[in-house]
Amino acid sequence: MNAKILGMLPQFGNPDEYTVKKIIASYGIDVPRSVLIRTGDEEFDLDFPLVIKVSDPKIMHKSDVGGVVLGINDSDQLHREISSMRSRFPESNIMVEEMEHKGLEIIVGLVNDANFGNTIMLGMGGVYTELYRDVVFRLTPIIERDAADMIDSVKIRDFEKGFRCIAVSREAIIKLLLRVSQISEDLGDNLEMLDLNPVIVNGDRIFAVDAKLVIRR
């Protein structure tokens, strides 16, 4: 495993979302600005609207258990929601994050396949992942031509010229795929799964707004 990643991981278990985002940000992948709340007394300077999330590697599907609150617009609401989430998840950290603008939601991920090794995935993200099941896989490492072929293999290609006020940059998605491929190479056999879903794309702006990483020790 790459020493850069190893130094960011907890001694035991898997990293929480806050840590995963620090890891991917070190590869040049943009993530929303955020802070980790441990005591509730931390001061921070983030711009509304905000999102709060439970940040706990044992909770993989935060929305299913009420671990995500969107659209927080003022300090009073923020403190109420933090207190409420703290009461529901007393043993977990809470993450406060700037809420990203709307755009096309895509999924980018890595998985260690038992037969083929590490593979990279691209497809429509968010609620569309299960609806369309429109995904493509490639073995890693990939090069720029592979990344372009992946884009052409899924519905994301239809948004390049713009659709319903949403346009995406092919070059920006290619850069993202190449950076994720590098993470795959650096993790090697220690990778179990990396899931960036959704990644919000609007023009040249790409932000991974949710991130999960499972590793093999």
PDB file of C-alpha atoms in Angstrom:
ATOM      1  CA  MET A   1       0.000   0.000   0.000  1.00  0.00           C
ATOM      2  CA  ASN A   2       1.199   3.519  -0.814  1.00  0.00           C
ATOM      3  CA  ALA A   3       2.706   5.246   2.231  1.00  0.00           C
ATOM      4  CA  LYS A   4       0.664   8.402   1.588  1.00  0.00           C
ATOM      5  CA  ILE A   5      -2.612   6.511   1.981  1.00  0.00           C
ATOM      6  CA  LEU A   6      -1.314   4.366   4.824  1.00  0.00           C
ATOM      7  CA  GLY A   7      -0.514   7.456   6.851  1.00  0.00           C
ATOM      8  CA  MET A   8      -4.119   8.665   6.615  1.00  0.00           C
ATOM      9  CA  LEU A   9      -5.808   5.402   7.575  1.00  0.00           C
ATOM     10  CA  PRO A  10      -6.929   4.488  11.081  1.00  0.00           C
ATOM     11  CA  GLN A  11      -4.893   1.806  12.807  1.00  0.00           C
ATOM     12  CA  PHE A  12      -7.825  -0.601  12.712  1.00  0.00           C
ATOM     13  CA  GLY A  13     -10.939  -0.879  10.576  1.00  0.00           C
ATOM     14  CA  ASN A  14     -12.008   1.290   7.659  1.00  0.00           C
ATOM     15  CA  PRO A  15     -11.808   5.087   7.383  1.00  0.00           C
ATOM     16  CA  ASP A  16     -14.848   7.289   7.901  1.00  0.00           C
ATOM     17  CA  GLU A  17     -16.137   9.562   5.138  1.00  0.00           C
ATOM     18  CA  TYR A  18     -14.178  12.559   6.381  1.00  0.00           C
ATOM     19  CA  THR A  19     -10.926  10.596   6.137  1.00  0.00           C
ATOM     20  CA  VAL A  20     -11.805   9.072   2.760  1.00  0.00           C
ATOM     21  CA  LYS A  21     -12.345  12.559   1.379  1.00  0.00           C
ATOM     22  CA  LYS A  22      -8.975  13.675   2.715  1.00  0.00           C
ATOM     23  CA  ILE A  23      -7.408  10.730   0.890  1.00  0.00           C
ATOM     24  CA  ILE A  24      -9.066  11.387  -2.462  1.00  0.00           C
ATOM     25  CA  ALA A  25      -8.449  15.137  -2.153  1.00  0.00           C
ATOM     26  CA  SER A  26      -4.727  14.361  -1.886  1.00  0.00           C
ATOM     27  CA  TYR A  27      -5.025  12.945  -5.431  1.00  0.00           C
ATOM     28  CA  GLY A  28      -6.525  16.173  -6.769  1.00  0.00           C
ATOM     29  CA  ILE A  29     -10.170  15.075  -6.559  1.00  0.00           C
ATOM     30  CA  ASP A  30     -12.350  17.967  -5.400  1.00  0.00           C
ATOM     31  CA  VAL A  31     -14.607  17.508  -2.379  1.00  0.00           C
ATOM     32  CA  PRO A  32     -16.872  20.007  -0.600  1.00  0.00           C
ATOM     33  CA  ARG A  33     -15.341  21.995   2.249  1.00  0.00           C
ATOM     34  CA  SER A  34     -16.143  20.326   5.557  1.00  0.00           C
ATOM     35  CA  VAL A  35     -15.303  20.059   9.248  1.00  0.00           C
ATOM     36  CA  LEU A  36     -15.533  17.152  11.657  1.00  0.00           C
ATOM     37  CA  ILE A  37     -17.554  17.742  14.819  1.00  0.00           C
ATOM     38  CA  ARG A  38     -16.399  15.726  17.827  1.00  0.00           C
ATOM     39  CA  THR A  39     -17.572  17.785  20.819  1.00  0.00           C
ATOM     40  CA  GLY A  40     -20.157  20.150  19.358  1.00  0.00           C
ATOM     41  CA  ASP A  41     -18.147  23.213  20.431  1.00  0.00           C
ATOM     42  CA  GLU A  42     -15.967  23.512  17.341  1.00  0.00           C
ATOM     43  CA  GLU A  43     -15.937  26.803  15.442  1.00  0.00           C
ATOM     44  CA  PHE A  44     -15.809  26.796  11.668  1.00  0.00           C
ATOM     45  CA  ASP A  45     -16.276  29.035   8.673  1.00  0.00           C
ATOM     46  CA  LEU A  46     -18.416  27.328   6.044  1.00  0.00           C
ATOM     47  CA  ASP A  47     -20.940  28.855   3.672  1.00  0.00           C
ATOM     48  CA  PHE A  48     -24.645  28.034   3.851  1.00  0.00           C
ATOM     49  CA  PRO A  49     -26.493  25.978   2.741  1.00  0.00           C
ATOM     50  CA  LEU A  50     -24.892  23.115   4.644  1.00  0.00           C
ATOM     51  CA  VAL A  51     -25.258  19.374   4.999  1.00  0.00           C
ATOM     52  CA  ILE A  52     -24.645  17.396   8.163  1.00  0.00           C
ATOM     53  CA  LYS A  53     -23.812  13.702   8.115  1.00  0.00           C
ATOM     54  CA  VAL A  54     -22.903  11.001  10.547  1.00  0.00           C
ATOM     55  CA  SER A  55     -19.273  10.107   9.772  1.00  0.00           C
ATOM     56  CA  ASP A  56     -18.833   6.514  10.885  1.00  0.00           C
ATOM     57  CA  PRO A  57     -17.317   3.677   8.820  1.00  0.00           C
ATOM     58  CA  LYS A  58     -19.736   1.220  10.430  1.00  0.00           C
ATOM     59  CA  ILE A  59     -22.678   3.120   8.881  1.00  0.00           C
ATOM     60  CA  MET A  60     -22.384   2.565   5.129  1.00  0.00           C
ATOM     61  CA  HIS A  61     -25.868   3.755   4.129  1.00  0.00           C
ATOM     62  CA  LYS A  62     -26.320   6.943   6.113  1.00  0.00           C
ATOM     63  CA  SER A  63     -29.541   8.097   4.455  1.00  0.00           C
ATOM     64  CA  ASP A  64     -31.307   4.850   5.370  1.00  0.00           C
ATOM     65  CA  VAL A  65     -30.829   5.483   9.100  1.00  0.00           C
ATOM     66  CA  GLY A  66     -31.442   9.240   9.182  1.00  0.00           C
ATOM     67  CA  GLY A  67     -27.750  10.060   9.121  1.00  0.00           C
ATOM     68  CA  VAL A  68     -27.948  12.878   6.554  1.00  0.00           C
ATOM     69  CA  VAL A  69     -29.691  16.265   6.766  1.00  0.00           C
ATOM     70  CA  LEU A  70     -29.642  18.503   3.678  1.00  0.00           C
ATOM     71  CA  GLY A  71     -30.384  22.164   3.108  1.00  0.00           C
ATOM     72  CA  ILE A  72     -29.432  23.742   6.435  1.00  0.00           C
ATOM     73  CA  ASN A  73     -29.708  27.483   5.923  1.00  0.00           C
ATOM     74  CA  ASP A  74     -28.828  29.197   9.218  1.00  0.00           C
ATOM     75  CA  SER A  75     -26.909  28.733  12.458  1.00  0.00           C
ATOM     76  CA  ASP A  76     -29.938  28.021  14.634  1.00  0.00           C
ATOM     77  CA  GLN A  77     -31.080  25.201  12.376  1.00  0.00           C
ATOM     78  CA  LEU A  78     -27.517  23.893  12.206  1.00  0.00           C
ATOM     79  CA  HIS A  79     -27.153  23.647  15.990  1.00  0.00           C
ATOM     80  CA  ARG A  80     -30.559  21.996  16.341  1.00  0.00           C
ATOM     81  CA  GLU A  81     -29.747  19.393  13.719  1.00  0.00           C
ATOM     82  CA  ILE A  82     -26.300  18.678  15.153  1.00  0.00           C
ATOM     83  CA  SER A  83     -27.850  18.160  18.591  1.00  0.00           C
ATOM     84  CA  SER A  84     -30.521  15.885  17.147  1.00  0.00           C
ATOM     85  CA  MET A  85     -28.007  13.814  15.201  1.00  0.00           C
ATOM     86  CA  ARG A  86     -25.705  13.620  18.217  1.00  0.00           C
ATOM     87  CA  SER A  87     -28.553  12.127  20.247  1.00  0.00           C
ATOM     88  CA  ARG A  88     -29.216   9.507  17.557  1.00  0.00           C
ATOM     89  CA  PHE A  89     -25.556   8.625  17.012  1.00  0.00           C
ATOM     90  CA  PRO A  90     -23.811   9.317  20.342  1.00  0.00           C
ATOM     91  CA  GLU A  91     -20.733   7.225  19.509  1.00  0.00           C
ATOM     92  CA  SER A  92     -20.150   8.671  16.023  1.00  0.00           C
ATOM     93  CA  ASN A  93     -18.500  11.787  14.660  1.00  0.00           C
ATOM     94  CA  ILE A  94     -20.626  14.352  12.845  1.00  0.00           C
ATOM     95  CA  MET A  95     -19.459  16.013   9.634  1.00  0.00           C
ATOM     96  CA  VAL A  96     -20.650  19.458   8.528  1.00  0.00           C
ATOM     97  CA  GLU A  97     -20.172  20.119   4.831  1.00  0.00           C
ATOM     98  CA  GLU A  98     -20.975  22.787   2.283  1.00  0.00           C
ATOM     99  CA  MET A  99     -23.846  21.764   0.026  1.00  0.00           C
ATOM    100  CA  GLU A 100     -22.845  21.563  -3.619  1.00  0.00           C
ATOM    101  CA  HIS A 101     -24.804  23.091  -6.491  1.00  0.00           C
ATOM    102  CA  LYS A 102     -26.957  20.811  -8.596  1.00  0.00           C
ATOM    103  CA  GLY A 103     -25.554  19.048 -11.628  1.00  0.00           C
ATOM    104  CA  LEU A 104     -25.330  15.657 -13.258  1.00  0.00           C
ATOM    105  CA  GLU A 105     -24.839  12.920 -10.683  1.00  0.00           C
ATOM    106  CA  ILE A 106     -22.419  10.172 -11.677  1.00  0.00           C
ATOM    107  CA  ILE A 107     -20.817   7.254  -9.881  1.00  0.00           C
ATOM    108  CA  VAL A 108     -17.124   6.411 -10.017  1.00  0.00           C
ATOM    109  CA  GLY A 109     -15.792   3.461  -8.102  1.00  0.00           C
ATOM    110  CA  LEU A 110     -13.211   0.753  -7.642  1.00  0.00           C
ATOM    111  CA  VAL A 111     -13.707  -2.882  -6.728  1.00  0.00           C
ATOM    112  CA  ASN A 112     -11.308  -5.766  -6.292  1.00  0.00           C
ATOM    113  CA  ASP A 113     -12.701  -8.551  -8.465  1.00  0.00           C
ATOM    114  CA  ALA A 114     -11.795 -12.063  -7.321  1.00  0.00           C
ATOM    115  CA  ASN A 115     -10.951 -13.127 -10.878  1.00  0.00           C
ATOM    116  CA  PHE A 116      -9.594  -9.994 -12.531  1.00  0.00           C
ATOM    117  CA  GLY A 117      -8.184  -7.812  -9.767  1.00  0.00           C
ATOM    118  CA  ASN A 118      -8.851  -4.103  -9.373  1.00  0.00           C
ATOM    119  CA  THR A 119     -11.456  -2.627 -11.711  1.00  0.00           C
ATOM    120  CA  ILE A 120     -12.760   0.907 -12.156  1.00  0.00           C
ATOM    121  CA  MET A 121     -16.436   1.726 -12.709  1.00  0.00           C
ATOM    122  CA  LEU A 122     -18.272   4.695 -14.241  1.00  0.00           C
ATOM    123  CA  GLY A 123     -21.990   5.281 -14.613  1.00  0.00           C
ATOM    124  CA  MET A 124     -24.997   7.425 -13.872  1.00  0.00           C
ATOM    125  CA  GLY A 125     -25.049   8.149 -10.154  1.00  0.00           C
ATOM    126  CA  GLY A 126     -27.320   9.053  -7.279  1.00  0.00           C
ATOM    127  CA  VAL A 127     -30.831   7.644  -7.602  1.00  0.00           C
ATOM    128  CA  TYR A 128     -30.100   6.817 -11.258  1.00  0.00           C
ATOM    129  CA  THR A 129     -27.529   4.147 -10.369  1.00  0.00           C
ATOM    130  CA  GLU A 130     -30.154   1.536  -9.522  1.00  0.00           C
ATOM    131  CA  LEU A 131     -32.755   2.915 -11.936  1.00  0.00           C
ATOM    132  CA  TYR A 132     -30.670   2.737 -15.114  1.00  0.00           C
ATOM    133  CA  ARG A 133     -27.956   0.246 -14.098  1.00  0.00           C
ATOM    134  CA  ASP A 134     -25.926   2.074 -16.721  1.00  0.00           C
ATOM    135  CA  VAL A 135     -22.336   1.341 -15.729  1.00  0.00           C
ATOM    136  CA  VAL A 136     -19.103   0.313 -17.407  1.00  0.00           C
ATOM    137  CA  PHE A 137     -16.023  -1.402 -15.971  1.00  0.00           C
ATOM    138  CA  ARG A 138     -12.353  -1.470 -16.962  1.00  0.00           C
ATOM    139  CA  LEU A 139      -9.324  -3.122 -15.427  1.00  0.00           C
ATOM    140  CA  THR A 140      -6.883  -0.713 -13.834  1.00  0.00           C
ATOM    141  CA  PRO A 141      -4.624   0.976 -14.584  1.00  0.00           C
ATOM    142  CA  ILE A 142      -6.343   2.910 -17.349  1.00  0.00           C
ATOM    143  CA  ILE A 143      -4.993   5.527 -19.737  1.00  0.00           C
ATOM    144  CA  GLU A 144      -6.734   8.550 -21.246  1.00  0.00           C
ATOM    145  CA  ARG A 145      -8.114   6.575 -24.202  1.00  0.00           C
ATOM    146  CA  ASP A 146      -9.670   4.023 -21.839  1.00  0.00           C
ATOM    147  CA  ALA A 147     -11.317   6.788 -19.832  1.00  0.00           C
ATOM    148  CA  ALA A 148     -12.774   8.335 -22.997  1.00  0.00           C
ATOM    149  CA  ASP A 149     -14.124   4.948 -24.095  1.00  0.00           C
ATOM    150  CA  MET A 150     -15.791   4.523 -20.706  1.00  0.00           C
ATOM    151  CA  ILE A 151     -17.602   7.848 -21.093  1.00  0.00           C
ATOM    152  CA  ASP A 152     -18.774   6.874 -24.586  1.00  0.00           C
ATOM    153  CA  SER A 153     -20.162   3.595 -23.223  1.00  0.00           C
ATOM    154  CA  VAL A 154     -22.705   5.154 -20.829  1.00  0.00           C
ATOM    155  CA  LYS A 155     -25.440   7.790 -20.903  1.00  0.00           C
ATOM    156  CA  ILE A 156     -23.083  10.421 -19.507  1.00  0.00           C
ATOM    157  CA  ARG A 157     -22.001  11.087 -23.105  1.00  0.00           C
ATOM    158  CA  ASP A 158     -25.455  12.549 -23.825  1.00  0.00           C
ATOM    159  CA  PHE A 159     -24.808  15.436 -21.428  1.00  0.00           C
ATOM    160  CA  GLU A 160     -21.650  16.714 -23.113  1.00  0.00           C
ATOM    161  CA  LYS A 161     -23.599  19.193 -25.251  1.00  0.00           C
ATOM    162  CA  GLY A 162     -25.963  20.092 -22.437  1.00  0.00           C
ATOM    163  CA  PHE A 163     -29.340  18.800 -21.320  1.00  0.00           C
ATOM    164  CA  ARG A 164     -31.842  20.628 -19.089  1.00  0.00           C
ATOM    165  CA  CYS A 165     -29.273  23.305 -18.255  1.00  0.00           C
ATOM    166  CA  ILE A 166     -26.667  20.690 -17.305  1.00  0.00           C
ATOM    167  CA  ALA A 167     -23.507  20.275 -19.350  1.00  0.00           C
ATOM    168  CA  VAL A 168     -20.487  18.198 -18.443  1.00  0.00           C
ATOM    169  CA  SER A 169     -16.839  18.402 -19.393  1.00  0.00           C
ATOM    170  CA  ARG A 170     -15.401  15.234 -20.916  1.00  0.00           C
ATOM    171  CA  GLU A 171     -11.900  16.372 -19.991  1.00  0.00           C
ATOM    172  CA  ALA A 172     -12.851  16.846 -16.347  1.00  0.00           C
ATOM    173  CA  ILE A 173     -14.363  13.360 -16.106  1.00  0.00           C
ATOM    174  CA  ILE A 174     -11.309  11.846 -17.808  1.00  0.00           C
ATOM    175  CA  LYS A 175      -9.044  13.517 -15.233  1.00  0.00           C
ATOM    176  CA  LEU A 176     -11.224  12.160 -12.436  1.00  0.00           C
ATOM    177  CA  LEU A 177     -11.079   8.617 -13.812  1.00  0.00           C
ATOM    178  CA  LEU A 178      -7.299   8.749 -14.181  1.00  0.00           C
ATOM    179  CA  ARG A 179      -6.897   9.970 -10.602  1.00  0.00           C
ATOM    180  CA  VAL A 180      -9.153   7.216  -9.283  1.00  0.00           C
ATOM    181  CA  SER A 181      -7.151   4.716 -11.324  1.00  0.00           C
ATOM    182  CA  GLN A 182      -4.006   5.955  -9.577  1.00  0.00           C
ATOM    183  CA  ILE A 183      -5.650   5.343  -6.200  1.00  0.00           C
ATOM    184  CA  SER A 184      -6.299   1.780  -7.363  1.00  0.00           C
ATOM    185  CA  GLU A 185      -2.649   1.339  -8.233  1.00  0.00           C
ATOM    186  CA  ASP A 186      -1.478   2.766  -4.919  1.00  0.00           C
ATOM    187  CA  LEU A 187      -3.831   0.596  -2.859  1.00  0.00           C
ATOM    188  CA  GLY A 188      -3.086  -2.542  -4.845  1.00  0.00           C
ATOM    189  CA  ASP A 189      -4.306  -5.725  -3.165  1.00  0.00           C
ATOM    190  CA  ASN A 190      -5.331  -3.729  -0.087  1.00  0.00           C
ATOM    191  CA  LEU A 191      -8.326  -2.389  -2.007  1.00  0.00           C
ATOM    192  CA  GLU A 192     -11.705  -3.942  -1.364  1.00  0.00           C
ATOM    193  CA  MET A 193     -13.980  -1.141  -2.600  1.00  0.00           C
ATOM    194  CA  LEU A 194     -14.040   2.607  -3.262  1.00  0.00           C
ATOM    195  CA  ASP A 195     -17.410   4.216  -3.944  1.00  0.00           C
ATOM    196  CA  LEU A 196     -17.793   7.862  -4.994  1.00  0.00           C
ATOM    197  CA  ASN A 197     -21.535   8.324  -5.363  1.00  0.00           C
ATOM    198  CA  PRO A 198     -22.729  10.785  -6.174  1.00  0.00           C
ATOM    199  CA  VAL A 199     -20.083  12.815  -7.903  1.00  0.00           C
ATOM    200  CA  ILE A 200     -21.734  16.060  -8.999  1.00  0.00           C
ATOM    201  CA  VAL A 201     -20.645  17.349 -12.407  1.00  0.00           C
ATOM    202  CA  ASN A 202     -21.581  20.753 -13.798  1.00  0.00           C
ATOM    203  CA  GLY A 203     -19.360  22.033 -16.568  1.00  0.00           C
ATOM    204  CA  ASP A 204     -15.754  21.777 -15.405  1.00  0.00           C
ATOM    205  CA  ARG A 205     -16.795  21.519 -11.755  1.00  0.00           C
ATOM    206  CA  ILE A 206     -16.628  18.003 -10.315  1.00  0.00           C
ATOM    207  CA  PHE A 207     -17.121  17.305  -6.617  1.00  0.00           C
ATOM    208  CA  ALA A 208     -17.295  13.936  -4.873  1.00  0.00           C
ATOM    209  CA  VAL A 209     -20.044  14.564  -2.331  1.00  0.00           C
ATOM    210  CA  ASP A 210     -20.141  11.068  -0.847  1.00  0.00           C
ATOM    211  CA  ALA A 211     -17.246   8.657  -0.501  1.00  0.00           C
ATOM    212  CA  LYS A 212     -16.739   5.199   0.996  1.00  0.00           C
ATOM    213  CA  LEU A 213     -13.578   3.098   1.175  1.00  0.00           C
ATOM    214  CA  VAL A 214     -13.208  -0.495   2.350  1.00  0.00           C
ATOM    215  CA  ILE A 215      -9.703  -1.882   2.594  1.00  0.00           C
ATOM    216  CA  ARG A 216      -8.077  -5.252   3.158  1.00  0.00           C
ATOM    217  CA  ARG A 217      -5.537  -5.389   5.981  1.00  0.00           C
TER     218      ARG A 217
END
